[in-house]
mmCIF file of C-alpha atoms in Angstrom:
data_model
loop_
_atom_site.group_PDB
_atom_site.id
_atom_site.type_symbol
_atom_site.label_atom_id
_atom_site.label_comp_id
_atom_site.label_asym_id
_atom_site.label_seq_id
_atom_site.Cartn_x
_atom_site.Cartn_y
_atom_site.Cartn_z
ATOM 1 C CA UNK A 1 60.306 117.571 10.712
ATOM 2 C CA UNK A 2 62.575 114.788 9.467
ATOM 3 C CA UNK A 3 60.777 112.391 7.151
ATOM 4 C CA UNK A 4 62.017 109.292 5.355
ATOM 5 C CA UNK A 5 59.668 107.516 2.972
ATOM 6 C CA UNK A 6 60.598 104.181 1.406
ATOM 7 C CA UNK A 7 59.071 102.684 -1.720
ATOM 8 C CA UNK A 8 59.708 99.932 -4.237
ATOM 9 C CA UNK A 9 59.080 96.805 -2.192
ATOM 10 C CA UNK A 10 57.014 93.900 -3.420
ATOM 11 C CA UNK A 11 56.919 90.212 -4.301
ATOM 12 C CA UNK A 12 59.794 88.881 -6.389
ATOM 13 C CA UNK A 13 60.943 85.397 -7.331
ATOM 14 C CA UNK A 14 64.273 83.992 -6.113
ATOM 15 C CA UNK A 15 67.029 85.235 -8.391
ATOM 16 C CA UNK A 16 65.086 88.371 -9.265
ATOM 17 C CA UNK A 17 65.869 92.038 -8.757
ATOM 18 C CA UNK A 18 64.249 94.978 -7.038
ATOM 19 C CA UNK A 19 65.184 98.628 -6.513
ATOM 20 C CA UNK A 20 64.185 100.363 -3.311
ATOM 21 C CA UNK A 21 63.987 104.139 -2.966
ATOM 22 C CA UNK A 22 63.909 106.414 0.063
ATOM 23 C CA UNK A 23 62.886 110.062 -0.157
ATOM 24 C CA UNK A 24 64.206 112.364 2.543
ATOM 25 C CA UNK A 25 62.926 115.714 3.768
ATOM 26 C CA UNK A 26 63.198 117.972 6.786
ATOM 27 C CA UNK A 27 66.995 117.931 7.020
ATOM 28 C CA UNK A 28 70.043 118.618 4.878
ATOM 29 C CA UNK A 29 70.247 115.202 3.223
ATOM 30 C CA UNK A 30 73.649 115.763 1.639
ATOM 31 C CA UNK A 31 75.260 116.327 5.071
ATOM 32 C CA UNK A 32 74.543 112.840 6.427
ATOM 33 C CA UNK A 33 75.548 109.232 6.039
ATOM 34 C CA UNK A 34 72.557 107.027 5.317
ATOM 35 C CA UNK A 35 71.895 103.339 5.914
ATOM 36 C CA UNK A 36 69.523 100.572 4.934
ATOM 37 C CA UNK A 37 68.428 98.299 7.791
ATOM 38 C CA UNK A 38 66.171 95.291 7.305
ATOM 39 C CA UNK A 39 64.025 93.231 9.640
ATOM 40 C CA UNK A 40 62.884 89.725 8.794
ATOM 41 C CA UNK A 41 59.506 88.654 10.200
ATOM 42 C CA UNK A 42 59.748 88.095 13.961
ATOM 43 C CA UNK A 43 63.476 88.922 14.061
ATOM 44 C CA UNK A 44 65.635 91.777 15.245
ATOM 45 C CA UNK A 45 66.864 94.435 12.834
ATOM 46 C CA UNK A 46 69.901 93.767 10.649
ATOM 47 C CA UNK A 47 72.085 96.507 9.197
ATOM 48 C CA UNK A 48 72.474 96.031 5.440
ATOM 49 C CA UNK A 49 74.536 98.865 3.964
ATOM 50 C CA UNK A 50 75.550 102.472 4.354
ATOM 51 C CA UNK A 51 76.833 105.322 2.218
ATOM 52 C CA UNK A 52 78.683 108.525 3.001
ATOM 53 C CA UNK A 53 77.609 112.046 2.172
ATOM 54 C CA UNK A 54 78.873 112.197 -1.435
ATOM 55 C CA UNK A 55 78.374 108.531 -2.257
ATOM 56 C CA UNK A 56 82.095 107.828 -2.482
ATOM 57 C CA UNK A 57 82.187 105.409 0.458
ATOM 58 C CA UNK A 58 79.926 102.433 0.911
ATOM 59 C CA UNK A 59 79.908 99.340 3.097
ATOM 60 C CA UNK A 60 77.778 96.214 3.235
ATOM 61 C CA UNK A 61 77.003 93.308 5.499
ATOM 62 C CA UNK A 62 78.768 90.199 4.148
ATOM 63 C CA UNK A 63 75.518 88.410 3.243
ATOM 64 C CA UNK A 64 74.635 91.007 0.572
ATOM 65 C CA UNK A 65 78.086 91.924 -0.775
ATOM 66 C CA UNK A 66 78.193 91.536 -4.537
ATOM 67 C CA UNK A 67 74.386 91.406 -4.793
ATOM 68 C CA UNK A 68 73.164 94.722 -3.352
ATOM 69 C CA UNK A 69 74.281 98.249 -4.265
ATOM 70 C CA UNK A 70 73.524 101.344 -2.218
ATOM 71 C CA UNK A 71 73.536 104.730 -3.919
ATOM 72 C CA UNK A 72 72.188 108.242 -3.464
ATOM 73 C CA UNK A 73 71.176 111.308 -5.444
ATOM 74 C CA UNK A 74 71.667 114.385 -3.296
ATOM 75 C CA UNK A 75 69.972 116.621 -5.883
ATOM 76 C CA UNK A 76 66.817 114.544 -5.434
ATOM 77 C CA UNK A 77 67.254 113.947 -1.670
ATOM 78 C CA UNK A 78 66.983 110.258 -2.391
ATOM 79 C CA UNK A 79 68.632 107.029 -1.276
ATOM 80 C CA UNK A 80 68.493 103.785 -3.233
ATOM 81 C CA UNK A 81 69.143 100.075 -2.778
ATOM 82 C CA UNK A 82 69.531 97.959 -5.899
ATOM 83 C CA UNK A 83 68.988 94.329 -4.946
ATOM 84 C CA UNK A 84 69.979 91.592 -7.400
ATOM 85 C CA UNK A 85 70.093 87.786 -7.152
ATOM 86 C CA UNK A 86 67.493 87.926 -4.406
ATOM 87 C CA UNK A 87 67.174 84.960 -2.057
ATOM 88 C CA UNK A 88 64.331 83.743 0.136
ATOM 89 C CA UNK A 89 66.351 84.849 3.173
ATOM 90 C CA UNK A 90 66.297 88.465 1.918
ATOM 91 C CA UNK A 91 62.581 88.603 2.772
ATOM 92 C CA UNK A 92 62.166 91.470 5.235
ATOM 93 C CA UNK A 93 60.886 94.956 5.850
ATOM 94 C CA UNK A 94 63.580 97.324 4.571
ATOM 95 C CA UNK A 95 64.053 100.634 6.360
ATOM 96 C CA UNK A 96 66.171 103.571 5.394
ATOM 97 C CA UNK A 97 67.703 105.364 8.342
ATOM 98 C CA UNK A 98 69.768 108.440 8.985
ATOM 99 C CA UNK A 99 73.142 107.198 10.141
ATOM 100 C CA UNK A 100 75.011 109.153 12.824
ATOM 101 C CA UNK A 101 78.016 106.808 12.924
ATOM 102 C CA UNK A 102 75.769 103.772 13.334
ATOM 103 C CA UNK A 103 73.435 105.617 15.663
ATOM 104 C CA UNK A 104 70.236 105.380 13.612
ATOM 105 C CA UNK A 105 68.313 108.426 14.776
ATOM 106 C CA UNK A 106 65.530 108.602 12.176
ATOM 107 C CA UNK A 107 63.859 105.723 10.343
ATOM 108 C CA UNK A 108 61.314 105.503 7.568
ATOM 109 C CA UNK A 109 58.125 103.453 7.841
ATOM 110 C CA UNK A 110 59.671 100.586 5.876
ATOM 111 C CA UNK A 111 58.857 98.732 2.669
ATOM 112 C CA UNK A 112 58.214 94.980 2.549
ATOM 113 C CA UNK A 113 60.258 92.790 0.243
ATOM 114 C CA UNK A 114 59.026 89.223 -0.182
ATOM 115 C CA UNK A 115 61.172 86.732 -2.098
ATOM 116 C CA UNK A 116 59.162 83.654 -2.935
ATOM 117 C CA UNK A 117 58.340 81.396 -5.843
ATOM 118 C CA UNK B 1 80.469 89.478 14.149
ATOM 119 C CA UNK B 2 79.683 90.544 17.707
ATOM 120 C CA UNK B 3 76.680 88.719 19.153
ATOM 121 C CA UNK B 4 74.278 90.672 21.343
ATOM 122 C CA UNK B 5 72.193 88.640 23.803
ATOM 123 C CA UNK B 6 69.230 90.238 25.539
ATOM 124 C CA UNK B 7 67.355 88.958 28.559
ATOM 125 C CA UNK B 8 64.635 88.314 29.215
ATOM 126 C CA UNK B 9 63.137 87.683 25.754
ATOM 127 C CA UNK B 10 59.740 88.743 27.101
ATOM 128 C CA UNK B 11 58.529 90.505 30.177
ATOM 129 C CA UNK B 12 55.162 91.348 31.743
ATOM 130 C CA UNK B 13 54.908 94.089 34.351
ATOM 131 C CA UNK B 14 52.360 96.428 35.901
ATOM 132 C CA UNK B 15 51.938 100.127 35.305
ATOM 133 C CA UNK B 16 54.271 101.984 37.640
ATOM 134 C CA UNK B 17 56.735 99.086 37.967
ATOM 135 C CA UNK B 18 60.463 99.462 37.488
ATOM 136 C CA UNK B 19 61.589 97.321 34.544
ATOM 137 C CA UNK B 20 65.145 96.315 33.655
ATOM 138 C CA UNK B 21 66.426 94.620 30.503
ATOM 139 C CA UNK B 22 69.981 93.385 30.112
ATOM 140 C CA UNK B 23 72.146 93.119 27.019
ATOM 141 C CA UNK B 24 75.407 91.182 26.885
ATOM 142 C CA UNK B 25 77.947 91.503 24.102
ATOM 143 C CA UNK B 26 80.126 88.575 23.004
ATOM 144 C CA UNK B 27 83.183 90.825 23.438
ATOM 145 C CA UNK B 28 83.892 94.228 24.870
ATOM 146 C CA UNK B 29 82.259 97.075 22.965
ATOM 147 C CA UNK B 30 83.381 100.052 25.036
ATOM 148 C CA UNK B 31 80.208 102.156 25.381
ATOM 149 C CA UNK B 32 79.182 101.875 21.727
ATOM 150 C CA UNK B 33 75.704 100.641 22.571
ATOM 151 C CA UNK B 34 72.310 102.003 21.556
ATOM 152 C CA UNK B 35 68.780 101.102 22.677
ATOM 153 C CA UNK B 36 65.683 101.246 20.473
ATOM 154 C CA UNK B 37 61.949 100.932 21.092
ATOM 155 C CA UNK B 38 59.752 99.335 18.435
ATOM 156 C CA UNK B 39 56.020 99.606 18.885
ATOM 157 C CA UNK B 40 53.870 97.067 16.991
ATOM 158 C CA UNK B 41 53.799 97.787 13.277
ATOM 159 C CA UNK B 42 56.196 100.732 13.563
ATOM 160 C CA UNK B 43 59.842 101.429 12.848
ATOM 161 C CA UNK B 44 62.405 101.299 15.651
ATOM 162 C CA UNK B 45 62.921 104.531 17.561
ATOM 163 C CA UNK B 46 66.246 105.513 19.114
ATOM 164 C CA UNK B 47 65.981 106.024 22.892
ATOM 165 C CA UNK B 48 69.510 105.771 24.312
ATOM 166 C CA UNK B 49 72.880 106.183 22.578
ATOM 167 C CA UNK B 50 76.434 105.526 23.735
ATOM 168 C CA UNK B 51 75.077 103.333 26.535
ATOM 169 C CA UNK B 52 73.668 106.057 28.754
ATOM 170 C CA UNK B 53 72.790 109.187 26.770
ATOM 171 C CA UNK B 54 69.106 109.990 26.394
ATOM 172 C CA UNK B 55 68.062 110.946 22.867
ATOM 173 C CA UNK B 56 66.429 114.370 22.592
ATOM 174 C CA UNK B 57 62.725 114.274 23.409
ATOM 175 C CA UNK B 58 62.800 110.868 25.102
ATOM 176 C CA UNK B 59 61.168 110.788 28.574
ATOM 177 C CA UNK B 60 63.534 110.715 31.527
ATOM 178 C CA UNK B 61 61.992 107.505 32.903
ATOM 179 C CA UNK B 62 64.182 105.672 30.349
ATOM 180 C CA UNK B 63 67.784 105.083 31.435
ATOM 181 C CA UNK B 64 70.756 103.150 30.119
ATOM 182 C CA UNK B 65 73.870 101.943 31.882
ATOM 183 C CA UNK B 66 76.742 99.504 31.871
ATOM 184 C CA UNK B 67 80.086 99.182 30.114
ATOM 185 C CA UNK B 68 82.389 96.638 28.519
ATOM 186 C CA UNK B 69 80.209 93.626 27.764
ATOM 187 C CA UNK B 70 77.240 94.104 30.113
ATOM 188 C CA UNK B 71 74.583 96.759 29.725
ATOM 189 C CA UNK B 72 71.198 97.562 31.228
ATOM 190 C CA UNK B 73 68.091 99.428 30.072
ATOM 191 C CA UNK B 74 65.666 100.575 32.759
ATOM 192 C CA UNK B 75 62.208 102.098 32.747
ATOM 193 C CA UNK B 76 61.769 103.668 36.171
ATOM 194 C CA UNK B 77 57.956 103.731 36.138
ATOM 195 C CA UNK B 78 56.263 101.697 33.408
ATOM 196 C CA UNK B 79 53.578 103.476 31.392
ATOM 197 C CA UNK B 80 50.942 101.909 29.092
ATOM 198 C CA UNK B 81 52.559 103.499 26.025
ATOM 199 C CA UNK B 82 55.812 101.635 26.784
ATOM 200 C CA UNK B 83 54.345 98.389 25.411
ATOM 201 C CA UNK B 84 56.884 97.545 22.699
ATOM 202 C CA UNK B 85 59.861 95.415 21.812
ATOM 203 C CA UNK B 86 63.222 96.842 22.883
ATOM 204 C CA UNK B 87 66.497 96.196 21.073
ATOM 205 C CA UNK B 88 70.114 96.857 21.943
ATOM 206 C CA UNK B 89 72.632 97.510 19.151
ATOM 207 C CA UNK B 90 76.434 97.666 19.193
ATOM 208 C CA UNK B 91 78.612 99.615 16.814
ATOM 209 C CA UNK B 92 82.081 99.075 18.227
ATOM 210 C CA UNK B 93 82.861 96.568 15.436
ATOM 211 C CA UNK B 94 81.450 96.339 11.946
ATOM 212 C CA UNK B 95 78.917 95.203 11.082
ATOM 213 C CA UNK B 96 76.737 96.859 13.702
ATOM 214 C CA UNK B 97 74.558 94.161 15.243
ATOM 215 C CA UNK B 98 71.296 94.093 17.184
ATOM 216 C CA UNK B 99 70.015 91.910 19.977
ATOM 217 C CA UNK B 100 67.081 89.591 19.416
ATOM 218 C CA UNK B 101 64.730 91.868 21.325
ATOM 219 C CA UNK B 102 62.771 91.972 24.584
ATOM 220 C CA UNK B 103 59.001 92.120 24.253
ATOM 221 C CA UNK B 104 57.444 94.156 27.055
ATOM 222 C CA UNK B 105 53.776 93.792 27.950
ATOM 223 C CA UNK B 106 51.497 95.237 30.608
ATOM 224 C CA UNK B 107 49.974 92.883 33.192
#
C-alpha cells in the first residue's frame, strides 16, 4: 500500500523558516517524480514544486521561487521542502504527492504551516 | 497561468440523482485535465485523469468528458459517500492549476 506521511509543519513568524519532510513507503520511491501541493484555508489546491527521480530537475511556482527548495533522499525514501522567508500568504496545509506528469495519484495526509506574528 | 473556472460552486442533490459539474479553462488544454474528490478533512483523491480516464479502483458511476476548454464531471447516481468538494486541474501548461472547487451536498 502506498503511503506518504508529511511532518514538520507548525507556527512560524513572517520571515522565518521551516523544513517539511515526507516519508514514502509502498512503492519504489526512486522511480517517481514527486511534488509538493499546498491548500490555503477554504481555497483550492496549489501546486508548489516538483522534483525528478534523481533530484537533478526541479521546478517551482513563481510565488515561491528563490524562497523554497525541494529536495529528496532516495536512500531514505524521503522528500523535503525547505521554506525560507515565509510570508503570511504561505499559510496552508502542505501535501506531498506522487507526480505522474502532474497527475497526482497519491497524496499524504498533509501538514499545516501557519505563518503569523 | 491558465485559469480554471468551475460551476456551480456548490450543489445540493438527492441520493440517486445524476450530478454534473463543469470546468472551463481560460485557453485550450487539449485533454490534460484531471478531477479530484476531497472529503472533509482529507487529502484530495484522484478520480479521473486525461479528461475521461477512470483511475483504478474508482467506481464507474464517476465519468469525465469534454475537450479543448470545456469539460464535464458526472456522477450518474449520487451516493451518500460522494459528499465532498470536487476539483478540476489542468496540466497542459506549467504551472498546473486547479479550479476553485464545487462543494457537493446531499439534500
